[in-house]
Amino acid sequence: SAVISQKPSRDICQRGTSLTIQCQVDSQVTMMFWYRQQPGQSLTLIATANQGSEATYESGFVIDKFPISRPNLTFSTLTVSNMSPEDSSIYLCSVEGRSQGYGYTFGSGTRLTVV
Amino acid sequence: GENVEQHPSTLSVQEGDSAVIKCTYSDSASNYFPWYKQELGKRPQLIIDIRSNVGEKKDQRIAVTLNKTAKHFSLHITETQPEDSAVYFCAANRRRDDKIIFGKGTRLHILP
């Protein structure tokens, strides 16, 4: 399975500021996914980062709040903009396994606390 | 929309006993069902998955069963050990775009 490096691992941010999370994969992948995991909760898909095209967002998530970049097939960033305490969460990137649509692997996550 | 329901939310079993976690899915076209284990403070790890062309899959102490007609699938852990304590998530693919949708998780406690 792919090896994913995600950073930062954690951060404490002031409300109203923005944080950019980076995700680097050791192999080329078509799609990268960004999930949010609120404390003690499940994983919710935020958006899919597509190389060469705009990211596709899930219901309830918008580009202005969570802009995503995908400059190449091994890298993506997620920005959490104009943060509020409700954005405190773990953010995880994920990629498919060798077979498209199967075997998702997750990065180590970014624990964000907004104060 | 498509969703995955998971039960129970918490499960406590004596060490050595079996644990069963059950999930149902709403998208009848789903054809891929992974299970993830998440230990405290760590990333979710894929432990087993099943595709809709089989009804059961086993890997040592872990097995998953799938009933396509009823749209439910289950995780079975036998001879539980302390290191099995974790949160387990079932998931299913959303067939229209193959994205993975997760259940709410089951916190499994293995009692000494």
PDB file of C-alpha atoms in Angstrom:
ATOM      1  CA  SER A   1       0.000   0.000   0.000  1.00  0.00           C
ATOM      2  CA  ALA A   2       1.005   3.610  -0.481  1.00  0.00           C
ATOM      3  CA  VAL A   3       2.977   5.490   2.168  1.00  0.00           C
ATOM      4  CA  ILE A   4       1.480   8.867   2.985  1.00  0.00           C
ATOM      5  CA  SER A   5       3.249  11.686   4.796  1.00  0.00           C
ATOM      6  CA  GLN A   6       0.972  14.312   6.263  1.00  0.00           C
ATOM      7  CA  LYS A   7       1.945  17.499   8.037  1.00  0.00           C
ATOM      8  CA  PRO A   8       1.639  19.224  10.350  1.00  0.00           C
ATOM      9  CA  SER A   9       0.725  16.476  12.784  1.00  0.00           C
ATOM     10  CA  ARG A  10      -0.965  18.969  15.056  1.00  0.00           C
ATOM     11  CA  ASP A  11      -1.478  22.688  15.438  1.00  0.00           C
ATOM     12  CA  ILE A  12      -3.211  25.172  17.682  1.00  0.00           C
ATOM     13  CA  CYS A  13      -4.563  28.144  15.754  1.00  0.00           C
ATOM     14  CA  GLN A  14      -6.301  31.400  16.520  1.00  0.00           C
ATOM     15  CA  ARG A  15      -9.837  31.835  15.265  1.00  0.00           C
ATOM     16  CA  GLY A  16     -10.082  33.751  12.040  1.00  0.00           C
ATOM     17  CA  THR A  17      -6.769  32.433  10.705  1.00  0.00           C
ATOM     18  CA  SER A  18      -6.124  29.716   8.113  1.00  0.00           C
ATOM     19  CA  LEU A  19      -4.090  26.514   8.185  1.00  0.00           C
ATOM     20  CA  THR A  20      -2.779  24.559   5.226  1.00  0.00           C
ATOM     21  CA  ILE A  21      -2.306  20.812   5.590  1.00  0.00           C
ATOM     22  CA  GLN A  22       0.015  18.955   3.245  1.00  0.00           C
ATOM     23  CA  CYS A  23      -0.167  15.379   2.058  1.00  0.00           C
ATOM     24  CA  GLN A  24       2.644  13.651   0.143  1.00  0.00           C
ATOM     25  CA  VAL A  25       2.303  10.143  -1.322  1.00  0.00           C
ATOM     26  CA  ASP A  26       5.212   7.919  -2.297  1.00  0.00           C
ATOM     27  CA  SER A  27       3.574   6.880  -5.574  1.00  0.00           C
ATOM     28  CA  GLN A  28       1.383   8.479  -8.210  1.00  0.00           C
ATOM     29  CA  VAL A  29      -2.324   8.260  -7.469  1.00  0.00           C
ATOM     30  CA  THR A  30      -5.271   9.445  -9.479  1.00  0.00           C
ATOM     31  CA  MET A  31      -7.412  10.671  -6.618  1.00  0.00           C
ATOM     32  CA  MET A  32      -6.666  11.881  -3.110  1.00  0.00           C
ATOM     33  CA  PHE A  33      -9.368  12.268  -0.510  1.00  0.00           C
ATOM     34  CA  TRP A  34      -9.698  14.563   2.454  1.00  0.00           C
ATOM     35  CA  TYR A  35     -11.655  13.425   5.505  1.00  0.00           C
ATOM     36  CA  ARG A  36     -12.567  15.103   8.773  1.00  0.00           C
ATOM     37  CA  GLN A  37     -12.888  13.231  12.042  1.00  0.00           C
ATOM     38  CA  GLN A  38     -14.412  15.241  14.849  1.00  0.00           C
ATOM     39  CA  PRO A  39     -13.580  14.129  18.410  1.00  0.00           C
ATOM     40  CA  GLY A  40     -14.965  10.668  19.057  1.00  0.00           C
ATOM     41  CA  GLN A  41     -16.784  10.619  15.730  1.00  0.00           C
ATOM     42  CA  SER A  42     -16.622   8.874  12.394  1.00  0.00           C
ATOM     43  CA  LEU A  43     -14.809   9.930   9.256  1.00  0.00           C
ATOM     44  CA  THR A  44     -16.634  12.354   6.998  1.00  0.00           C
ATOM     45  CA  LEU A  45     -15.507  12.901   3.433  1.00  0.00           C
ATOM     46  CA  ILE A  46     -14.825  16.578   2.732  1.00  0.00           C
ATOM     47  CA  ALA A  47     -13.712  16.469  -0.883  1.00  0.00           C
ATOM     48  CA  THR A  48     -11.826  14.622  -3.558  1.00  0.00           C
ATOM     49  CA  ALA A  49      -8.672  16.206  -4.973  1.00  0.00           C
ATOM     50  CA  ASN A  50      -8.284  15.542  -8.674  1.00  0.00           C
ATOM     51  CA  GLN A  51      -5.082  16.293 -10.526  1.00  0.00           C
ATOM     52  CA  GLY A  52      -5.648  18.763 -13.330  1.00  0.00           C
ATOM     53  CA  SER A  53      -9.179  19.688 -12.379  1.00  0.00           C
ATOM     54  CA  GLU A  54     -11.163  21.295  -9.587  1.00  0.00           C
ATOM     55  CA  ALA A  55     -11.744  19.358  -6.411  1.00  0.00           C
ATOM     56  CA  THR A  56     -15.203  17.892  -5.914  1.00  0.00           C
ATOM     57  CA  TYR A  57     -16.838  18.710  -2.605  1.00  0.00           C
ATOM     58  CA  GLU A  58     -19.347  16.767  -0.546  1.00  0.00           C
ATOM     59  CA  SER A  59     -22.610  18.234   0.592  1.00  0.00           C
ATOM     60  CA  GLY A  60     -22.014  20.683   3.414  1.00  0.00           C
ATOM     61  CA  PHE A  61     -18.437  21.538   2.432  1.00  0.00           C
ATOM     62  CA  VAL A  62     -17.522  24.475   0.189  1.00  0.00           C
ATOM     63  CA  ILE A  63     -14.426  25.566  -1.651  1.00  0.00           C
ATOM     64  CA  ASP A  64     -14.219  28.945   0.068  1.00  0.00           C
ATOM     65  CA  LYS A  65     -13.911  27.261   3.447  1.00  0.00           C
ATOM     66  CA  PHE A  66     -11.760  24.286   2.383  1.00  0.00           C
ATOM     67  CA  PRO A  67      -9.734  25.205  -0.701  1.00  0.00           C
ATOM     68  CA  ILE A  68      -7.756  22.272  -2.084  1.00  0.00           C
ATOM     69  CA  SER A  69      -4.750  22.139  -4.374  1.00  0.00           C
ATOM     70  CA  ARG A  70      -3.508  19.144  -6.378  1.00  0.00           C
ATOM     71  CA  PRO A  71      -0.471  20.298  -8.366  1.00  0.00           C
ATOM     72  CA  ASN A  72       0.690  16.764  -9.267  1.00  0.00           C
ATOM     73  CA  LEU A  73      -0.103  13.079  -8.824  1.00  0.00           C
ATOM     74  CA  THR A  74       1.742  12.727  -5.492  1.00  0.00           C
ATOM     75  CA  PHE A  75       0.794  15.850  -3.542  1.00  0.00           C
ATOM     76  CA  SER A  76      -2.242  17.718  -2.261  1.00  0.00           C
ATOM     77  CA  THR A  77      -3.036  20.433   0.240  1.00  0.00           C
ATOM     78  CA  LEU A  78      -6.180  21.244   2.175  1.00  0.00           C
ATOM     79  CA  THR A  79      -6.624  24.695   3.688  1.00  0.00           C
ATOM     80  CA  VAL A  80      -9.025  25.314   6.543  1.00  0.00           C
ATOM     81  CA  SER A  81      -9.944  28.980   6.157  1.00  0.00           C
ATOM     82  CA  ASN A  82     -11.247  31.580   8.572  1.00  0.00           C
ATOM     83  CA  MET A  83     -11.218  29.040  11.364  1.00  0.00           C
ATOM     84  CA  SER A  84     -13.628  28.859  14.264  1.00  0.00           C
ATOM     85  CA  PRO A  85     -13.608  26.500  17.274  1.00  0.00           C
ATOM     86  CA  GLU A  86     -16.082  24.260  15.403  1.00  0.00           C
ATOM     87  CA  ASP A  87     -13.285  23.435  12.958  1.00  0.00           C
ATOM     88  CA  SER A  88     -11.323  21.728  15.724  1.00  0.00           C
ATOM     89  CA  SER A  89     -10.961  18.222  14.419  1.00  0.00           C
ATOM     90  CA  ILE A  90      -8.579  15.691  12.947  1.00  0.00           C
ATOM     91  CA  TYR A  91      -8.089  16.059   9.208  1.00  0.00           C
ATOM     92  CA  LEU A  92      -6.871  13.047   7.242  1.00  0.00           C
ATOM     93  CA  CYS A  93      -5.852  12.553   3.668  1.00  0.00           C
ATOM     94  CA  SER A  94      -6.390   9.220   1.999  1.00  0.00           C
ATOM     95  CA  VAL A  95      -5.586   7.464  -1.261  1.00  0.00           C
ATOM     96  CA  GLU A  96      -6.834   4.369  -2.992  1.00  0.00           C
ATOM     97  CA  GLY A  97      -4.899   1.139  -2.998  1.00  0.00           C
ATOM     98  CA  ARG A  98      -3.458  -0.452  -6.081  1.00  0.00           C
ATOM     99  CA  SER A  99      -6.888  -1.225  -7.417  1.00  0.00           C
ATOM    100  CA  GLN A 100      -8.958   1.837  -8.109  1.00  0.00           C
ATOM    101  CA  GLY A 101     -11.756   2.204  -5.611  1.00  0.00           C
ATOM    102  CA  TYR A 102     -10.303  -0.270  -3.115  1.00  0.00           C
ATOM    103  CA  GLY A 103      -8.048  -0.441  -0.101  1.00  0.00           C
ATOM    104  CA  TYR A 104      -7.945   3.182   0.997  1.00  0.00           C
ATOM    105  CA  THR A 105      -4.881   4.120   3.033  1.00  0.00           C
ATOM    106  CA  PHE A 106      -4.830   7.073   5.412  1.00  0.00           C
ATOM    107  CA  GLY A 107      -2.224   9.597   6.364  1.00  0.00           C
ATOM    108  CA  SER A 108      -1.375  10.029  10.032  1.00  0.00           C
ATOM    109  CA  GLY A 109      -3.747  12.965  10.385  1.00  0.00           C
ATOM    110  CA  THR A 110      -3.540  16.574  11.493  1.00  0.00           C
ATOM    111  CA  ARG A 111      -5.038  17.373  14.886  1.00  0.00           C
ATOM    112  CA  LEU A 112      -6.293  20.938  14.692  1.00  0.00           C
ATOM    113  CA  THR A 113      -7.377  22.938  17.725  1.00  0.00           C
ATOM    114  CA  VAL A 114      -8.868  26.371  17.179  1.00  0.00           C
ATOM    115  CA  VAL A 115      -8.867  28.722  20.157  1.00  0.00           C
TER     116      VAL A 115
ATOM    117  CA  GLY B   1     -28.312   9.972   0.398  1.00  0.00           C
ATOM    118  CA  GLU B   2     -26.222   6.878   0.831  1.00  0.00           C
ATOM    119  CA  ASN B   3     -25.392   5.927   4.383  1.00  0.00           C
ATOM    120  CA  VAL B   4     -23.923   3.151   6.486  1.00  0.00           C
ATOM    121  CA  GLU B   5     -25.400   2.214   9.859  1.00  0.00           C
ATOM    122  CA  GLN B   6     -23.232   0.448  12.433  1.00  0.00           C
ATOM    123  CA  HIS B   7     -24.124  -1.351  15.675  1.00  0.00           C
ATOM    124  CA  PRO B   8     -23.366  -1.461  18.509  1.00  0.00           C
ATOM    125  CA  SER B   9     -21.647   1.832  19.276  1.00  0.00           C
ATOM    126  CA  THR B  10     -19.852   0.209  22.216  1.00  0.00           C
ATOM    127  CA  LEU B  11     -19.046  -3.439  22.835  1.00  0.00           C
ATOM    128  CA  SER B  12     -17.326  -5.090  25.780  1.00  0.00           C
ATOM    129  CA  VAL B  13     -16.262  -8.730  25.638  1.00  0.00           C
ATOM    130  CA  GLN B  14     -14.180 -10.961  27.849  1.00  0.00           C
ATOM    131  CA  GLU B  15     -10.740 -11.772  26.572  1.00  0.00           C
ATOM    132  CA  GLY B  16     -10.908 -14.974  24.574  1.00  0.00           C
ATOM    133  CA  ASP B  17     -14.561 -14.547  23.624  1.00  0.00           C
ATOM    134  CA  SER B  18     -15.828 -13.506  20.191  1.00  0.00           C
ATOM    135  CA  ALA B  19     -16.962 -10.050  19.113  1.00  0.00           C
ATOM    136  CA  VAL B  20     -19.435  -9.266  16.337  1.00  0.00           C
ATOM    137  CA  ILE B  21     -20.088  -5.859  14.812  1.00  0.00           C
ATOM    138  CA  LYS B  22     -22.902  -5.364  12.334  1.00  0.00           C
ATOM    139  CA  CYS B  23     -23.484  -2.850   9.571  1.00  0.00           C
ATOM    140  CA  THR B  24     -26.198  -2.101   7.041  1.00  0.00           C
ATOM    141  CA  TYR B  25     -25.902  -0.025   3.905  1.00  0.00           C
ATOM    142  CA  SER B  26     -28.450   1.831   1.840  1.00  0.00           C
ATOM    143  CA  ASP B  27     -26.936   1.870  -1.657  1.00  0.00           C
ATOM    144  CA  SER B  28     -27.958  -1.423  -3.229  1.00  0.00           C
ATOM    145  CA  ALA B  29     -25.270  -0.935  -5.868  1.00  0.00           C
ATOM    146  CA  SER B  30     -22.414  -0.852  -3.337  1.00  0.00           C
ATOM    147  CA  ASN B  31     -19.944  -3.619  -4.068  1.00  0.00           C
ATOM    148  CA  TYR B  32     -16.985  -2.998  -1.756  1.00  0.00           C
ATOM    149  CA  PHE B  33     -17.017  -3.176   2.047  1.00  0.00           C
ATOM    150  CA  PRO B  34     -13.839  -2.436   4.013  1.00  0.00           C
ATOM    151  CA  TRP B  35     -13.328  -2.558   7.763  1.00  0.00           C
ATOM    152  CA  TYR B  36     -10.931  -0.256   9.575  1.00  0.00           C
ATOM    153  CA  LYS B  37      -9.398  -0.406  13.044  1.00  0.00           C
ATOM    154  CA  GLN B  38      -8.399   2.812  14.736  1.00  0.00           C
ATOM    155  CA  GLU B  39      -6.358   2.721  17.918  1.00  0.00           C
ATOM    156  CA  LEU B  40      -6.304   5.751  20.161  1.00  0.00           C
ATOM    157  CA  GLY B  41      -4.426   8.629  18.569  1.00  0.00           C
ATOM    158  CA  LYS B  42      -3.602   6.690  15.416  1.00  0.00           C
ATOM    159  CA  ARG B  43      -4.797   6.612  11.840  1.00  0.00           C
ATOM    160  CA  PRO B  44      -7.470   4.157  10.671  1.00  0.00           C
ATOM    161  CA  GLN B  45      -5.922   0.957   9.356  1.00  0.00           C
ATOM    162  CA  LEU B  46      -7.595  -1.363   6.855  1.00  0.00           C
ATOM    163  CA  ILE B  47      -7.907  -4.792   8.497  1.00  0.00           C
ATOM    164  CA  ILE B  48     -10.087  -6.682   6.045  1.00  0.00           C
ATOM    165  CA  ASP B  49     -12.351  -5.996   3.105  1.00  0.00           C
ATOM    166  CA  ILE B  50     -14.858  -7.906   1.032  1.00  0.00           C
ATOM    167  CA  ARG B  51     -16.276  -7.458  -2.423  1.00  0.00           C
ATOM    168  CA  SER B  52     -19.832  -8.280  -3.346  1.00  0.00           C
ATOM    169  CA  ASN B  53     -18.941 -11.349  -5.389  1.00  0.00           C
ATOM    170  CA  VAL B  54     -18.202 -13.351  -2.216  1.00  0.00           C
ATOM    171  CA  GLY B  55     -20.220 -13.976   0.921  1.00  0.00           C
ATOM    172  CA  GLU B  56     -17.431 -14.458   3.426  1.00  0.00           C
ATOM    173  CA  LYS B  57     -13.754 -13.746   3.839  1.00  0.00           C
ATOM    174  CA  LYS B  58     -11.397 -14.826   6.602  1.00  0.00           C
ATOM    175  CA  ASP B  59      -7.990 -13.683   7.761  1.00  0.00           C
ATOM    176  CA  GLN B  60      -6.754 -15.513  10.860  1.00  0.00           C
ATOM    177  CA  ARG B  61      -9.005 -14.403  13.761  1.00  0.00           C
ATOM    178  CA  ILE B  62     -10.973 -11.932  11.677  1.00  0.00           C
ATOM    179  CA  ALA B  63     -13.811 -12.709   9.302  1.00  0.00           C
ATOM    180  CA  VAL B  64     -16.353 -10.654   7.432  1.00  0.00           C
ATOM    181  CA  THR B  65     -19.696 -11.869   6.113  1.00  0.00           C
ATOM    182  CA  LEU B  66     -21.877 -10.161   3.533  1.00  0.00           C
ATOM    183  CA  ASN B  67     -25.581 -10.568   2.833  1.00  0.00           C
ATOM    184  CA  LYS B  68     -26.324  -8.592  -0.330  1.00  0.00           C
ATOM    185  CA  THR B  69     -30.024  -9.342  -0.277  1.00  0.00           C
ATOM    186  CA  ALA B  70     -30.449  -7.888   3.189  1.00  0.00           C
ATOM    187  CA  LYS B  71     -27.746  -5.251   2.590  1.00  0.00           C
ATOM    188  CA  HIS B  72     -25.835  -6.016   5.706  1.00  0.00           C
ATOM    189  CA  PHE B  73     -22.349  -7.153   6.571  1.00  0.00           C
ATOM    190  CA  SER B  74     -20.621  -8.108   9.784  1.00  0.00           C
ATOM    191  CA  LEU B  75     -17.164  -8.301  11.319  1.00  0.00           C
ATOM    192  CA  HIS B  76     -16.345 -11.284  13.501  1.00  0.00           C
ATOM    193  CA  ILE B  77     -13.300 -11.373  15.767  1.00  0.00           C
ATOM    194  CA  THR B  78     -12.611 -14.686  17.490  1.00  0.00           C
ATOM    195  CA  GLU B  79     -10.381 -15.406  20.498  1.00  0.00           C
ATOM    196  CA  THR B  80     -10.200 -11.715  21.315  1.00  0.00           C
ATOM    197  CA  GLN B  81      -7.010 -10.307  22.794  1.00  0.00           C
ATOM    198  CA  PRO B  82      -6.255  -7.065  24.656  1.00  0.00           C
ATOM    199  CA  GLU B  83      -4.688  -5.574  21.518  1.00  0.00           C
ATOM    200  CA  ASP B  84      -8.052  -5.886  19.765  1.00  0.00           C
ATOM    201  CA  SER B  85      -9.324  -2.985  21.896  1.00  0.00           C
ATOM    202  CA  ALA B  86      -9.919  -0.118  19.470  1.00  0.00           C
ATOM    203  CA  VAL B  87     -12.607   1.637  17.462  1.00  0.00           C
ATOM    204  CA  TYR B  88     -13.757  -0.312  14.413  1.00  0.00           C
ATOM    205  CA  PHE B  89     -15.371   1.335  11.390  1.00  0.00           C
ATOM    206  CA  CYS B  90     -17.296  -0.390   8.661  1.00  0.00           C
ATOM    207  CA  ALA B  91     -17.600   1.301   5.297  1.00  0.00           C
ATOM    208  CA  ALA B  92     -19.128   0.871   1.876  1.00  0.00           C
ATOM    209  CA  ASN B  93     -18.438   2.389  -1.489  1.00  0.00           C
ATOM    210  CA  ARG B  94     -20.904   4.836  -2.943  1.00  0.00           C
ATOM    211  CA  ARG B  95     -21.402   3.268  -6.307  1.00  0.00           C
ATOM    212  CA  ARG B  96     -22.036   6.411  -8.344  1.00  0.00           C
ATOM    213  CA  ASP B  97     -18.473   7.605  -7.743  1.00  0.00           C
ATOM    214  CA  ASP B  98     -16.799   4.795  -5.715  1.00  0.00           C
ATOM    215  CA  LYS B  99     -16.151   7.056  -2.737  1.00  0.00           C
ATOM    216  CA  ILE B 100     -15.943   5.342   0.650  1.00  0.00           C
ATOM    217  CA  ILE B 101     -18.604   6.188   3.227  1.00  0.00           C
ATOM    218  CA  PHE B 102     -18.034   5.208   6.851  1.00  0.00           C
ATOM    219  CA  GLY B 103     -20.268   3.978   9.628  1.00  0.00           C
ATOM    220  CA  LYS B 104     -20.182   5.754  12.985  1.00  0.00           C
ATOM    221  CA  GLY B 105     -17.819   3.257  14.589  1.00  0.00           C
ATOM    222  CA  THR B 106     -17.849   0.680  17.385  1.00  0.00           C
ATOM    223  CA  ARG B 107     -15.656   1.082  20.420  1.00  0.00           C
ATOM    224  CA  LEU B 108     -14.536  -2.430  21.375  1.00  0.00           C
ATOM    225  CA  HIS B 109     -13.267  -3.079  24.888  1.00  0.00           C
ATOM    226  CA  ILE B 110     -11.574  -6.388  25.670  1.00  0.00           C
ATOM    227  CA  LEU B 111     -11.985  -7.132  29.356  1.00  0.00           C
ATOM    228  CA  PRO B 112      -9.253  -9.025  31.227  1.00  0.00           C
TER     229      PRO B 112
END
